Amino acid sequence: MAKLTVSDLDVKDKKVLMRVDFNVPVKNGVIGDDNRIVAALPTIKYIIEHDGKAILFSHLGRVKTEDDKKALTMRPVAQRLSDLLGKPVTFVPATRGKQLEDAIADMKDGDVLLFENTRFEDLDGKKESGNDQELGQYWASLGDEFVNDAFGTAHRSHASNVGIATAMKAANKPVAAGFLMEKEIKFLGNAVDNPKHPFVAILGGAKVSDKIGVIDHLLDKADKVIIGGGMTYTFYAAKGMKIGTSLVEKDKVGLAKEILDKAGDKIVLPSDSVVAEKFDNDVPHKVVEGDIPDGYMALDIGPKSIKEFEDVLKDAKTVVWNGPMGVFEMSNYAEGTLEIGKFLGTLTDATTIVGGGDSTAAVKQLGVGDKLTHISTGGGASLEYLEGKELPGIAAISNK
């Protein structure tokens, strides 16, 4: 169902509450990666260029003690956002109260305000992450319209997304998706519900248990499901193959066998692996086909698998990739992930969608991000969307 978007709103002279995903890495007040801030800029600029007042808020990390507050303040984020916008951003070091209310009252059309980390509210009974009704209603009272552009939290029912949306709707105020949220709904939703065929899913990562729902859902949609990463060897075990000391979820071997029986030839597993005797970048490693020798663990897919995966991908019209092919953070076991990322950048006639931290890092490291159709900003949210689940943050946005 089509959702209301920010471009459907009349934002002029309005106080526009905007949930952003500014959950960026901050160390000693320095932001390590500002991609999530950059991703929100189109929606922020739309609001202020159309004479709205942009009232922004986000969580940052997990706030469990008073001591966490110092390291997890949004102040450095406000400064970086100001640099990116080329204009002042008012930072309010509060999540409620007179200081925040007065600052909002003083805003002029086109102004931007960012208030403090929403998870500071978790110190008093998990009010943010527990979707406290009173908190959602209070935040909703601060604005005339609500725009949710934080896809990364769409799988969570929090006060700052679902709580505000519920209160806004009760007051007959509009709840819309920002441009980033709209893009995620469009590309991930279409990939799952209305893909162009051949549709190939590439799923990596350590655990079958993390991806089981995605694999099961996509088997009904995709023409091929390529499996890589550590979870490969739970499937190897399900086939009765030797796995040496490779990662395995013993309690999921039976489930992996059921999936293989159901999938027929849809699932494509690596035929060779890069193995070593230790989980260490600096020990000798070698490539083996098939069974993993005793005393060795598989840490990446091998060159033959890369070629076979590329053969499956070359005619694809829709590709969804989530999760690395090996231990991507170690240079000797990153080649599988990097080569797949590089190859996806050559598919000019396909919709290519990448999600998950390591897969996203790989395409950025390779500089092929602009050659892909969409890089998802959501980790858990992307996975749950690919499972076909309704995400509460999206469900709470008004339908057109």
mmCIF file of C-alpha atoms in Angstrom:
data_model
loop_
_atom_site.group_PDB
_atom_site.id
_atom_site.type_symbol
_atom_site.label_atom_id
_atom_site.label_comp_id
_atom_site.label_asym_id
_atom_site.label_seq_id
_atom_site.Cartn_x
_atom_site.Cartn_y
_atom_site.Cartn_z
ATOM 1 C CA MET A 1 0.000 0.000 0.000
ATOM 2 C CA ALA A 2 1.320 3.449 -0.937
ATOM 3 C CA LYS A 3 2.492 5.549 1.999
ATOM 4 C CA LEU A 4 2.219 9.291 2.540
ATOM 5 C CA THR A 5 5.601 10.927 1.891
ATOM 6 C CA VAL A 6 7.150 14.244 2.851
ATOM 7 C CA SER A 7 6.495 15.616 -0.645
ATOM 8 C CA ASP A 8 2.753 15.143 -0.015
ATOM 9 C CA LEU A 9 2.891 17.529 2.957
ATOM 10 C CA ASP A 10 2.528 21.297 3.129
ATOM 11 C CA VAL A 11 5.444 22.032 5.456
ATOM 12 C CA LYS A 12 5.431 25.850 5.156
ATOM 13 C CA ASP A 13 5.297 27.525 8.593
ATOM 14 C CA LYS A 14 4.955 24.056 10.158
ATOM 15 C CA LYS A 15 6.921 22.481 12.991
ATOM 16 C CA VAL A 16 7.988 19.233 11.324
ATOM 17 C CA LEU A 17 9.121 16.492 13.701
ATOM 18 C CA MET A 18 11.597 14.251 11.885
ATOM 19 C CA ARG A 19 12.890 10.929 13.196
ATOM 20 C CA VAL A 20 16.321 10.432 11.629
ATOM 21 C CA ASP A 21 18.830 7.609 11.992
ATOM 22 C CA PHE A 22 21.943 9.398 13.228
ATOM 23 C CA ASN A 23 23.222 6.322 15.069
ATOM 24 C CA VAL A 24 26.778 6.912 13.839
ATOM 25 C CA PRO A 25 30.100 5.774 15.339
ATOM 26 C CA VAL A 26 31.421 8.484 17.682
ATOM 27 C CA LYS A 27 34.711 8.182 19.564
ATOM 28 C CA ASN A 28 35.986 10.965 21.802
ATOM 29 C CA GLY A 29 33.545 13.351 20.139
ATOM 30 C CA VAL A 30 34.722 12.501 16.601
ATOM 31 C CA ILE A 31 32.341 10.913 14.073
ATOM 32 C CA GLY A 32 33.950 7.957 12.282
ATOM 33 C CA ASP A 33 31.401 7.574 9.467
ATOM 34 C CA ASP A 34 28.792 10.202 8.578
ATOM 35 C CA ASN A 35 26.946 8.204 5.886
ATOM 36 C CA ARG A 36 23.728 8.053 7.896
ATOM 37 C CA ILE A 37 23.751 11.816 8.362
ATOM 38 C CA VAL A 38 24.373 12.357 4.643
ATOM 39 C CA ALA A 39 21.535 9.941 3.795
ATOM 40 C CA ALA A 40 19.030 12.128 5.673
ATOM 41 C CA LEU A 41 20.034 15.394 3.978
ATOM 42 C CA PRO A 42 17.528 15.273 1.061
ATOM 43 C CA THR A 43 14.555 15.149 3.418
ATOM 44 C CA ILE A 44 15.952 17.792 5.781
ATOM 45 C CA LYS A 45 16.713 20.098 2.856
ATOM 46 C CA TYR A 46 13.235 19.594 1.392
ATOM 47 C CA ILE A 47 11.620 20.674 4.676
ATOM 48 C CA ILE A 48 13.746 23.783 5.192
ATOM 49 C CA GLU A 49 13.745 24.813 1.517
ATOM 50 C CA HIS A 50 9.938 24.736 1.674
ATOM 51 C CA ASP A 51 9.981 26.994 4.770
ATOM 52 C CA GLY A 52 9.293 24.317 7.364
ATOM 53 C CA LYS A 53 10.940 24.096 10.762
ATOM 54 C CA ALA A 54 12.934 20.835 10.972
ATOM 55 C CA ILE A 55 12.936 19.345 14.491
ATOM 56 C CA LEU A 56 15.251 16.339 14.356
ATOM 57 C CA PHE A 57 15.829 13.527 16.830
ATOM 58 C CA SER A 58 17.621 10.184 16.864
ATOM 59 C CA HIS A 59 18.976 7.528 19.169
ATOM 60 C CA LEU A 60 22.729 6.958 19.497
ATOM 61 C CA GLY A 61 24.038 3.679 20.898
ATOM 62 C CA ARG A 62 22.604 2.025 23.997
ATOM 63 C CA VAL A 63 22.230 4.176 27.088
ATOM 64 C CA LYS A 64 22.290 1.989 30.196
ATOM 65 C CA THR A 65 23.896 4.204 32.857
ATOM 66 C CA GLU A 66 24.293 7.904 33.620
ATOM 67 C CA ASP A 67 27.959 7.520 32.644
ATOM 68 C CA ASP A 68 26.929 6.583 29.076
ATOM 69 C CA LYS A 69 25.431 10.019 28.509
ATOM 70 C CA LYS A 70 28.736 11.834 28.068
ATOM 71 C CA ALA A 71 29.956 9.546 25.263
ATOM 72 C CA LEU A 72 26.550 9.264 23.595
ATOM 73 C CA THR A 73 25.454 12.889 23.338
ATOM 74 C CA MET A 74 24.195 14.093 19.953
ATOM 75 C CA ARG A 75 26.204 17.328 20.181
ATOM 76 C CA PRO A 76 28.992 16.210 17.735
ATOM 77 C CA VAL A 77 26.279 15.057 15.325
ATOM 78 C CA ALA A 78 24.669 18.505 15.393
ATOM 79 C CA GLN A 79 28.010 20.082 14.514
ATOM 80 C CA ARG A 80 28.607 17.666 11.626
ATOM 81 C CA LEU A 81 25.083 18.220 10.329
ATOM 82 C CA SER A 82 25.669 21.984 10.469
ATOM 83 C CA ASP A 83 28.834 21.542 8.391
ATOM 84 C CA LEU A 84 26.997 19.415 5.820
ATOM 85 C CA LEU A 85 24.041 21.791 5.537
ATOM 86 C CA GLY A 86 26.217 24.899 5.554
ATOM 87 C CA LYS A 87 23.980 26.564 8.106
ATOM 88 C CA PRO A 88 23.550 26.624 11.910
ATOM 89 C CA VAL A 89 21.870 23.705 13.645
ATOM 90 C CA THR A 90 20.510 24.461 17.107
ATOM 91 C CA PHE A 91 21.412 21.673 19.530
ATOM 92 C CA VAL A 92 19.230 21.219 22.616
ATOM 93 C CA PRO A 93 20.826 18.978 25.292
ATOM 94 C CA ALA A 94 17.447 17.741 26.533
ATOM 95 C CA THR A 95 14.766 15.268 25.482
ATOM 96 C CA ARG A 96 11.874 17.131 27.121
ATOM 97 C CA GLY A 97 11.085 20.186 29.205
ATOM 98 C CA LYS A 98 11.140 23.987 29.060
ATOM 99 C CA GLN A 99 14.569 24.322 27.388
ATOM 100 C CA LEU A 100 13.432 22.175 24.457
ATOM 101 C CA GLU A 101 9.975 23.752 24.223
ATOM 102 C CA ASP A 102 11.387 27.301 24.282
ATOM 103 C CA ALA A 103 13.980 26.464 21.610
ATOM 104 C CA ILE A 104 11.242 25.095 19.330
ATOM 105 C CA ALA A 105 9.060 28.150 19.979
ATOM 106 C CA ASP A 106 11.954 30.411 18.924
ATOM 107 C CA MET A 107 12.461 28.642 15.565
ATOM 108 C CA LYS A 108 11.972 30.548 12.315
ATOM 109 C CA ASP A 109 10.916 28.977 9.012
ATOM 110 C CA GLY A 110 13.903 27.156 7.495
ATOM 111 C CA ASP A 111 15.596 26.556 10.876
ATOM 112 C CA VAL A 112 17.002 23.208 11.967
ATOM 113 C CA LEU A 113 17.042 21.912 15.538
ATOM 114 C CA LEU A 114 18.418 18.632 16.857
ATOM 115 C CA PHE A 115 17.546 17.513 20.342
ATOM 116 C CA GLU A 116 19.330 15.054 22.613
ATOM 117 C CA ASN A 117 19.660 11.262 22.202
ATOM 118 C CA THR A 118 16.183 9.717 22.519
ATOM 119 C CA ARG A 119 17.656 6.781 24.448
ATOM 120 C CA PHE A 120 18.514 9.063 27.355
ATOM 121 C CA GLU A 121 14.844 8.358 28.132
ATOM 122 C CA ASP A 122 15.714 4.665 28.644
ATOM 123 C CA LEU A 123 17.420 5.434 31.969
ATOM 124 C CA ASP A 124 14.017 5.943 33.564
ATOM 125 C CA GLY A 125 12.226 2.709 32.784
ATOM 126 C CA LYS A 126 13.100 2.238 29.106
ATOM 127 C CA LYS A 127 10.558 4.836 28.046
ATOM 128 C CA GLU A 128 11.989 5.200 24.517
ATOM 129 C CA SER A 129 12.647 1.574 23.589
ATOM 130 C CA GLY A 130 9.566 0.430 25.533
ATOM 131 C CA ASN A 131 7.349 2.786 23.483
ATOM 132 C CA ASP A 132 6.035 4.634 26.525
ATOM 133 C CA GLN A 133 2.676 6.130 25.539
ATOM 134 C CA GLU A 134 3.082 9.315 27.561
ATOM 135 C CA LEU A 135 6.512 9.993 26.016
ATOM 136 C CA GLY A 136 5.209 9.431 22.483
ATOM 137 C CA GLN A 137 2.320 11.811 23.157
ATOM 138 C CA TYR A 138 4.669 14.440 24.617
ATOM 139 C CA TRP A 139 7.022 14.353 21.639
ATOM 140 C CA ALA A 140 4.048 14.450 19.242
ATOM 141 C CA SER A 141 2.777 17.595 21.016
ATOM 142 C CA LEU A 142 5.939 19.449 19.947
ATOM 143 C CA GLY A 143 5.095 19.457 16.233
ATOM 144 C CA ASP A 144 2.434 19.846 13.559
ATOM 145 C CA GLU A 145 3.585 17.004 11.276
ATOM 146 C CA PHE A 146 5.738 13.892 11.650
ATOM 147 C CA VAL A 147 8.212 12.569 9.071
ATOM 148 C CA ASN A 148 9.896 9.221 9.736
ATOM 149 C CA ASP A 149 13.119 8.849 7.754
ATOM 150 C CA ALA A 150 14.798 6.287 10.059
ATOM 151 C CA PHE A 151 14.512 2.975 8.228
ATOM 152 C CA GLY A 152 17.249 1.540 10.441
ATOM 153 C CA THR A 153 14.818 1.525 13.386
ATOM 154 C CA ALA A 154 11.673 0.614 11.427
ATOM 155 C CA HIS A 155 11.696 -2.928 12.846
ATOM 156 C CA ARG A 156 11.440 -1.528 16.389
ATOM 157 C CA SER A 157 8.311 -0.223 18.077
ATOM 158 C CA HIS A 158 9.767 2.753 19.973
ATOM 159 C CA ALA A 159 8.288 5.966 21.355
ATOM 160 C CA SER A 160 10.243 8.020 18.795
ATOM 161 C CA ASN A 161 8.679 6.283 15.798
ATOM 162 C CA VAL A 162 5.523 4.269 16.535
ATOM 163 C CA GLY A 163 4.667 6.223 19.706
ATOM 164 C CA ILE A 164 4.773 9.623 18.005
ATOM 165 C CA ALA A 165 2.998 8.311 14.899
ATOM 166 C CA THR A 166 0.153 6.862 16.976
ATOM 167 C CA ALA A 167 -0.309 10.120 18.894
ATOM 168 C CA MET A 168 -0.113 12.262 15.744
ATOM 169 C CA LYS A 169 -2.770 10.181 13.991
ATOM 170 C CA ALA A 170 -5.023 10.413 17.066
ATOM 171 C CA ALA A 171 -4.729 14.200 16.770
ATOM 172 C CA ASN A 172 -5.430 14.088 13.000
ATOM 173 C CA LYS A 173 -1.901 15.223 12.182
ATOM 174 C CA PRO A 174 -0.077 13.732 9.166
ATOM 175 C CA VAL A 175 2.555 10.978 9.485
ATOM 176 C CA ALA A 176 4.759 10.624 6.400
ATOM 177 C CA ALA A 177 7.850 8.802 5.160
ATOM 178 C CA GLY A 178 10.993 10.769 4.366
ATOM 179 C CA PHE A 179 12.780 10.279 1.055
ATOM 180 C CA LEU A 180 15.208 7.711 2.486
ATOM 181 C CA MET A 181 12.401 5.650 4.022
ATOM 182 C CA GLU A 182 10.451 5.931 0.755
ATOM 183 C CA LYS A 183 13.461 4.621 -1.179
ATOM 184 C CA GLU A 184 13.920 1.651 1.174
ATOM 185 C CA ILE A 185 10.229 0.732 0.891
ATOM 186 C CA LYS A 186 10.388 1.025 -2.889
ATOM 187 C CA PHE A 187 13.522 -1.011 -3.537
ATOM 188 C CA LEU A 188 13.400 -3.643 -0.791
ATOM 189 C CA GLY A 189 9.638 -3.990 -1.080
ATOM 190 C CA ASN A 190 9.716 -4.413 -4.845
ATOM 191 C CA ALA A 191 12.655 -6.803 -4.678
ATOM 192 C CA VAL A 192 10.699 -9.113 -2.408
ATOM 193 C CA ASP A 193 7.151 -8.653 -3.704
ATOM 194 C CA ASN A 194 7.563 -7.834 -7.385
ATOM 195 C CA PRO A 195 11.092 -8.704 -8.590
ATOM 196 C CA LYS A 196 12.189 -8.847 -12.195
ATOM 197 C CA HIS A 197 13.463 -12.334 -12.979
ATOM 198 C CA PRO A 198 15.931 -13.940 -12.822
ATOM 199 C CA PHE A 199 15.998 -12.907 -9.152
ATOM 200 C CA VAL A 200 19.123 -13.962 -7.224
ATOM 201 C CA ALA A 201 19.581 -13.529 -3.482
ATOM 202 C CA ILE A 202 23.078 -13.667 -1.970
ATOM 203 C CA LEU A 203 23.093 -14.395 1.747
ATOM 204 C CA GLY A 204 26.235 -14.525 3.842
ATOM 205 C CA GLY A 205 27.267 -14.166 7.434
ATOM 206 C CA ALA A 206 28.108 -16.438 10.303
ATOM 207 C CA LYS A 207 24.847 -18.016 11.390
ATOM 208 C CA VAL A 208 22.009 -19.847 9.679
ATOM 209 C CA SER A 209 19.834 -18.821 12.635
ATOM 210 C CA ASP A 210 20.245 -15.130 11.702
ATOM 211 C CA LYS A 211 19.099 -15.697 8.117
ATOM 212 C CA ILE A 212 16.744 -18.671 8.346
ATOM 213 C CA GLY A 213 13.590 -16.563 7.960
ATOM 214 C CA VAL A 214 15.084 -14.731 4.979
ATOM 215 C CA ILE A 215 16.209 -17.940 3.253
ATOM 216 C CA ASP A 216 12.821 -19.571 3.789
ATOM 217 C CA HIS A 217 10.890 -16.533 2.508
ATOM 218 C CA LEU A 218 13.137 -15.918 -0.494
ATOM 219 C CA LEU A 219 13.069 -19.541 -1.652
ATOM 220 C CA ASP A 220 9.487 -18.885 -2.753
ATOM 221 C CA LYS A 221 10.485 -15.690 -4.577
ATOM 222 C CA ALA A 222 14.020 -16.112 -5.927
ATOM 223 C CA ASP A 223 15.311 -18.195 -8.815
ATOM 224 C CA LYS A 224 18.583 -18.846 -6.977
ATOM 225 C CA VAL A 225 19.787 -18.303 -3.408
ATOM 226 C CA ILE A 226 23.576 -18.130 -3.101
ATOM 227 C CA ILE A 227 24.891 -19.028 0.364
ATOM 228 C CA GLY A 228 28.292 -17.859 1.615
ATOM 229 C CA GLY A 229 30.043 -17.045 4.859
ATOM 230 C CA GLY A 230 30.207 -19.131 8.010
ATOM 231 C CA MET A 231 26.680 -20.472 7.677
ATOM 232 C CA THR A 232 27.826 -22.418 4.589
ATOM 233 C CA TYR A 233 29.322 -25.091 6.821
ATOM 234 C CA THR A 234 26.088 -25.831 8.673
ATOM 235 C CA PHE A 235 24.723 -26.651 5.214
ATOM 236 C CA TYR A 236 27.860 -28.699 4.460
ATOM 237 C CA ALA A 237 27.218 -30.681 7.641
ATOM 238 C CA ALA A 238 23.597 -31.167 6.578
ATOM 239 C CA LYS A 239 24.890 -32.737 3.348
ATOM 240 C CA GLY A 240 27.153 -35.073 5.328
ATOM 241 C CA MET A 241 30.337 -33.280 4.251
ATOM 242 C CA LYS A 242 33.398 -32.844 6.458
ATOM 243 C CA ILE A 243 33.740 -29.360 7.919
ATOM 244 C CA GLY A 244 36.946 -29.642 10.000
ATOM 245 C CA THR A 245 36.854 -27.013 12.757
ATOM 246 C CA SER A 246 34.688 -24.616 10.714
ATOM 247 C CA LEU A 247 31.876 -22.670 12.307
ATOM 248 C CA VAL A 248 28.758 -24.818 12.640
ATOM 249 C CA GLU A 249 25.429 -24.492 14.421
ATOM 250 C CA LYS A 250 24.912 -28.105 15.419
ATOM 251 C CA ASP A 251 21.329 -27.492 16.527
ATOM 252 C CA LYS A 252 20.501 -26.079 13.066
ATOM 253 C CA VAL A 253 21.894 -28.925 10.933
ATOM 254 C CA GLY A 254 18.494 -30.625 10.762
ATOM 255 C CA LEU A 255 16.864 -27.358 9.745
ATOM 256 C CA ALA A 256 19.528 -26.794 7.076
ATOM 257 C CA LYS A 257 18.761 -30.269 5.705
ATOM 258 C CA GLU A 258 15.057 -29.434 5.519
ATOM 259 C CA ILE A 259 15.884 -26.238 3.611
ATOM 260 C CA LEU A 260 18.111 -28.109 1.143
ATOM 261 C CA ASP A 261 15.402 -30.734 0.572
ATOM 262 C CA LYS A 262 12.806 -28.014 -0.019
ATOM 263 C CA ALA A 263 15.060 -25.877 -2.242
ATOM 264 C CA GLY A 264 16.138 -28.460 -4.791
ATOM 265 C CA ASP A 265 18.681 -26.785 -7.070
ATOM 266 C CA LYS A 266 17.726 -23.243 -5.985
ATOM 267 C CA ILE A 267 20.404 -23.063 -3.302
ATOM 268 C CA VAL A 268 23.965 -22.557 -4.538
ATOM 269 C CA LEU A 269 26.718 -23.400 -2.040
ATOM 270 C CA PRO A 270 30.458 -22.682 -2.396
ATOM 271 C CA SER A 271 32.405 -25.518 -4.025
ATOM 272 C CA ASP A 272 35.777 -24.465 -2.579
ATOM 273 C CA SER A 273 36.992 -22.629 0.509
ATOM 274 C CA VAL A 274 39.999 -20.749 1.817
ATOM 275 C CA VAL A 275 41.040 -22.594 4.988
ATOM 276 C CA ALA A 276 43.535 -22.152 7.840
ATOM 277 C CA GLU A 277 44.381 -23.913 11.080
ATOM 278 C CA LYS A 278 43.531 -20.857 13.192
ATOM 279 C CA PHE A 279 41.125 -17.919 13.148
ATOM 280 C CA ASP A 280 44.029 -15.608 12.368
ATOM 281 C CA ASN A 281 44.966 -13.448 9.387
ATOM 282 C CA ASP A 282 48.673 -14.162 9.748
ATOM 283 C CA VAL A 283 48.744 -17.985 9.683
ATOM 284 C CA PRO A 284 49.273 -19.941 6.426
ATOM 285 C CA HIS A 285 46.112 -20.549 4.438
ATOM 286 C CA LYS A 286 45.191 -22.609 1.381
ATOM 287 C CA VAL A 287 42.283 -23.367 -0.948
ATOM 288 C CA VAL A 288 40.501 -26.724 -0.763
ATOM 289 C CA GLU A 289 37.591 -28.103 -2.780
ATOM 290 C CA GLY A 290 34.667 -29.850 -1.127
ATOM 291 C CA ASP A 291 35.314 -31.320 2.322
ATOM 292 C CA ILE A 292 37.264 -29.262 4.852
ATOM 293 C CA PRO A 293 40.270 -31.231 6.169
ATOM 294 C CA ASP A 294 40.522 -32.155 9.858
ATOM 295 C CA GLY A 295 42.176 -29.408 11.884
ATOM 296 C CA TYR A 296 41.270 -26.660 9.387
ATOM 297 C CA MET A 297 38.525 -24.065 9.392
ATOM 298 C CA ALA A 298 36.975 -22.383 6.357
ATOM 299 C CA LEU A 299 37.305 -18.586 6.433
ATOM 300 C CA ASP A 300 36.321 -17.495 2.907
ATOM 301 C CA ILE A 301 34.935 -18.829 -0.351
ATOM 302 C CA GLY A 302 37.563 -19.911 -2.899
ATOM 303 C CA PRO A 303 38.261 -18.708 -6.482
ATOM 304 C CA LYS A 304 36.172 -21.465 -8.091
ATOM 305 C CA SER A 305 33.148 -20.490 -5.996
ATOM 306 C CA ILE A 306 33.595 -16.827 -6.929
ATOM 307 C CA LYS A 307 33.487 -17.767 -10.621
ATOM 308 C CA GLU A 308 30.463 -20.048 -10.131
ATOM 309 C CA PHE A 309 28.594 -17.356 -8.205
ATOM 310 C CA GLU A 310 29.373 -14.817 -10.938
ATOM 311 C CA ASP A 311 27.994 -17.237 -13.549
ATOM 312 C CA VAL A 312 24.720 -17.394 -11.596
ATOM 313 C CA LEU A 313 24.617 -13.605 -11.243
ATOM 314 C CA LYS A 314 25.536 -12.547 -14.765
ATOM 315 C CA ASP A 315 22.008 -12.800 -16.221
ATOM 316 C CA ALA A 316 20.158 -11.650 -13.091
ATOM 317 C CA LYS A 317 17.645 -8.805 -13.328
ATOM 318 C CA THR A 318 17.220 -8.409 -9.537
ATOM 319 C CA VAL A 319 19.933 -9.082 -6.942
ATOM 320 C CA VAL A 320 19.640 -8.696 -3.176
ATOM 321 C CA TRP A 321 22.851 -9.163 -1.180
ATOM 322 C CA ASN A 322 23.063 -9.309 2.605
ATOM 323 C CA GLY A 323 26.090 -10.614 4.475
ATOM 324 C CA PRO A 324 29.788 -11.302 3.753
ATOM 325 C CA MET A 325 31.234 -14.331 1.962
ATOM 326 C CA GLY A 326 34.030 -14.764 4.521
ATOM 327 C CA VAL A 327 35.803 -13.140 7.446
ATOM 328 C CA PHE A 328 35.765 -9.784 5.698
ATOM 329 C CA GLU A 329 37.564 -7.897 8.470
ATOM 330 C CA MET A 330 40.716 -9.991 7.832
ATOM 331 C CA SER A 331 42.463 -9.073 4.566
ATOM 332 C CA ASN A 332 43.389 -12.666 3.648
ATOM 333 C CA TYR A 333 39.725 -13.715 3.862
ATOM 334 C CA ALA A 334 38.076 -10.664 2.297
ATOM 335 C CA GLU A 335 38.518 -11.572 -1.379
ATOM 336 C CA GLY A 336 35.235 -13.472 -1.763
ATOM 337 C CA THR A 337 33.211 -10.553 -0.433
ATOM 338 C CA LEU A 338 35.163 -7.965 -2.434
ATOM 339 C CA GLU A 339 34.981 -9.908 -5.702
ATOM 340 C CA ILE A 340 31.207 -10.349 -5.399
ATOM 341 C CA GLY A 341 30.847 -6.619 -4.679
ATOM 342 C CA LYS A 342 33.015 -5.757 -7.676
ATOM 343 C CA PHE A 343 31.001 -8.040 -9.957
ATOM 344 C CA LEU A 344 27.683 -6.556 -8.854
ATOM 345 C CA GLY A 345 29.012 -3.169 -9.962
ATOM 346 C CA THR A 346 29.239 -4.513 -13.537
ATOM 347 C CA LEU A 347 25.564 -5.552 -13.753
ATOM 348 C CA THR A 348 24.209 -2.551 -15.619
ATOM 349 C CA ASP A 349 20.897 -4.179 -16.567
ATOM 350 C CA ALA A 350 19.891 -5.325 -13.081
ATOM 351 C CA THR A 351 18.382 -3.847 -9.929
ATOM 352 C CA THR A 352 21.123 -4.417 -7.351
ATOM 353 C CA ILE A 353 20.365 -3.946 -3.657
ATOM 354 C CA VAL A 354 22.938 -4.334 -0.880
ATOM 355 C CA GLY A 355 22.315 -4.422 2.864
ATOM 356 C CA GLY A 356 24.195 -5.461 6.002
ATOM 357 C CA GLY A 357 27.322 -3.919 7.492
ATOM 358 C CA ASP A 358 30.086 -5.965 5.830
ATOM 359 C CA SER A 359 28.432 -6.113 2.401
ATOM 360 C CA THR A 360 27.888 -2.358 2.507
ATOM 361 C CA ALA A 361 31.472 -1.776 3.677
ATOM 362 C CA ALA A 362 32.746 -3.907 0.787
ATOM 363 C CA VAL A 363 30.964 -1.953 -1.949
ATOM 364 C CA LYS A 364 32.086 1.334 -0.403
ATOM 365 C CA GLN A 365 35.676 0.112 -0.113
ATOM 366 C CA LEU A 366 35.573 -0.836 -3.792
ATOM 367 C CA GLY A 367 34.036 2.489 -4.798
ATOM 368 C CA VAL A 368 31.183 0.784 -6.670
ATOM 369 C CA GLY A 369 28.384 2.184 -4.510
ATOM 370 C CA ASP A 370 27.254 4.562 -7.262
ATOM 371 C CA LYS A 371 27.009 1.637 -9.713
ATOM 372 C CA LEU A 372 24.479 -0.179 -7.522
ATOM 373 C CA THR A 373 20.777 0.605 -7.470
ATOM 374 C CA HIS A 374 20.396 0.882 -3.716
ATOM 375 C CA ILE A 375 22.483 0.483 -0.554
ATOM 376 C CA SER A 376 20.178 -0.122 2.368
ATOM 377 C CA THR A 377 20.754 1.830 5.588
ATOM 378 C CA GLY A 378 19.059 -0.788 7.751
ATOM 379 C CA GLY A 379 20.693 -3.879 9.237
ATOM 380 C CA GLY A 380 18.050 -5.723 11.224
ATOM 381 C CA ALA A 381 15.303 -3.760 9.475
ATOM 382 C CA SER A 382 16.522 -4.909 6.043
ATOM 383 C CA LEU A 383 16.624 -8.536 7.168
ATOM 384 C CA GLU A 384 13.131 -8.445 8.636
ATOM 385 C CA TYR A 385 11.807 -6.746 5.500
ATOM 386 C CA LEU A 386 13.418 -9.474 3.375
ATOM 387 C CA GLU A 387 11.672 -12.032 5.600
ATOM 388 C CA GLY A 388 8.389 -10.508 4.511
ATOM 389 C CA LYS A 389 7.595 -9.143 7.971
ATOM 390 C CA GLU A 390 5.555 -6.002 8.476
ATOM 391 C CA LEU A 391 7.830 -3.460 10.156
ATOM 392 C CA PRO A 392 6.046 -1.446 12.890
ATOM 393 C CA GLY A 393 7.823 1.799 11.950
ATOM 394 C CA ILE A 394 6.541 1.529 8.371
ATOM 395 C CA ALA A 395 3.078 0.271 9.348
ATOM 396 C CA ALA A 396 2.651 3.398 11.533
ATOM 397 C CA ILE A 397 3.120 5.765 8.553
ATOM 398 C CA SER A 398 -0.169 7.044 7.110
ATOM 399 C CA ASN A 399 -1.396 5.451 3.894
ATOM 400 C CA LYS A 400 -2.195 7.705 0.952
#
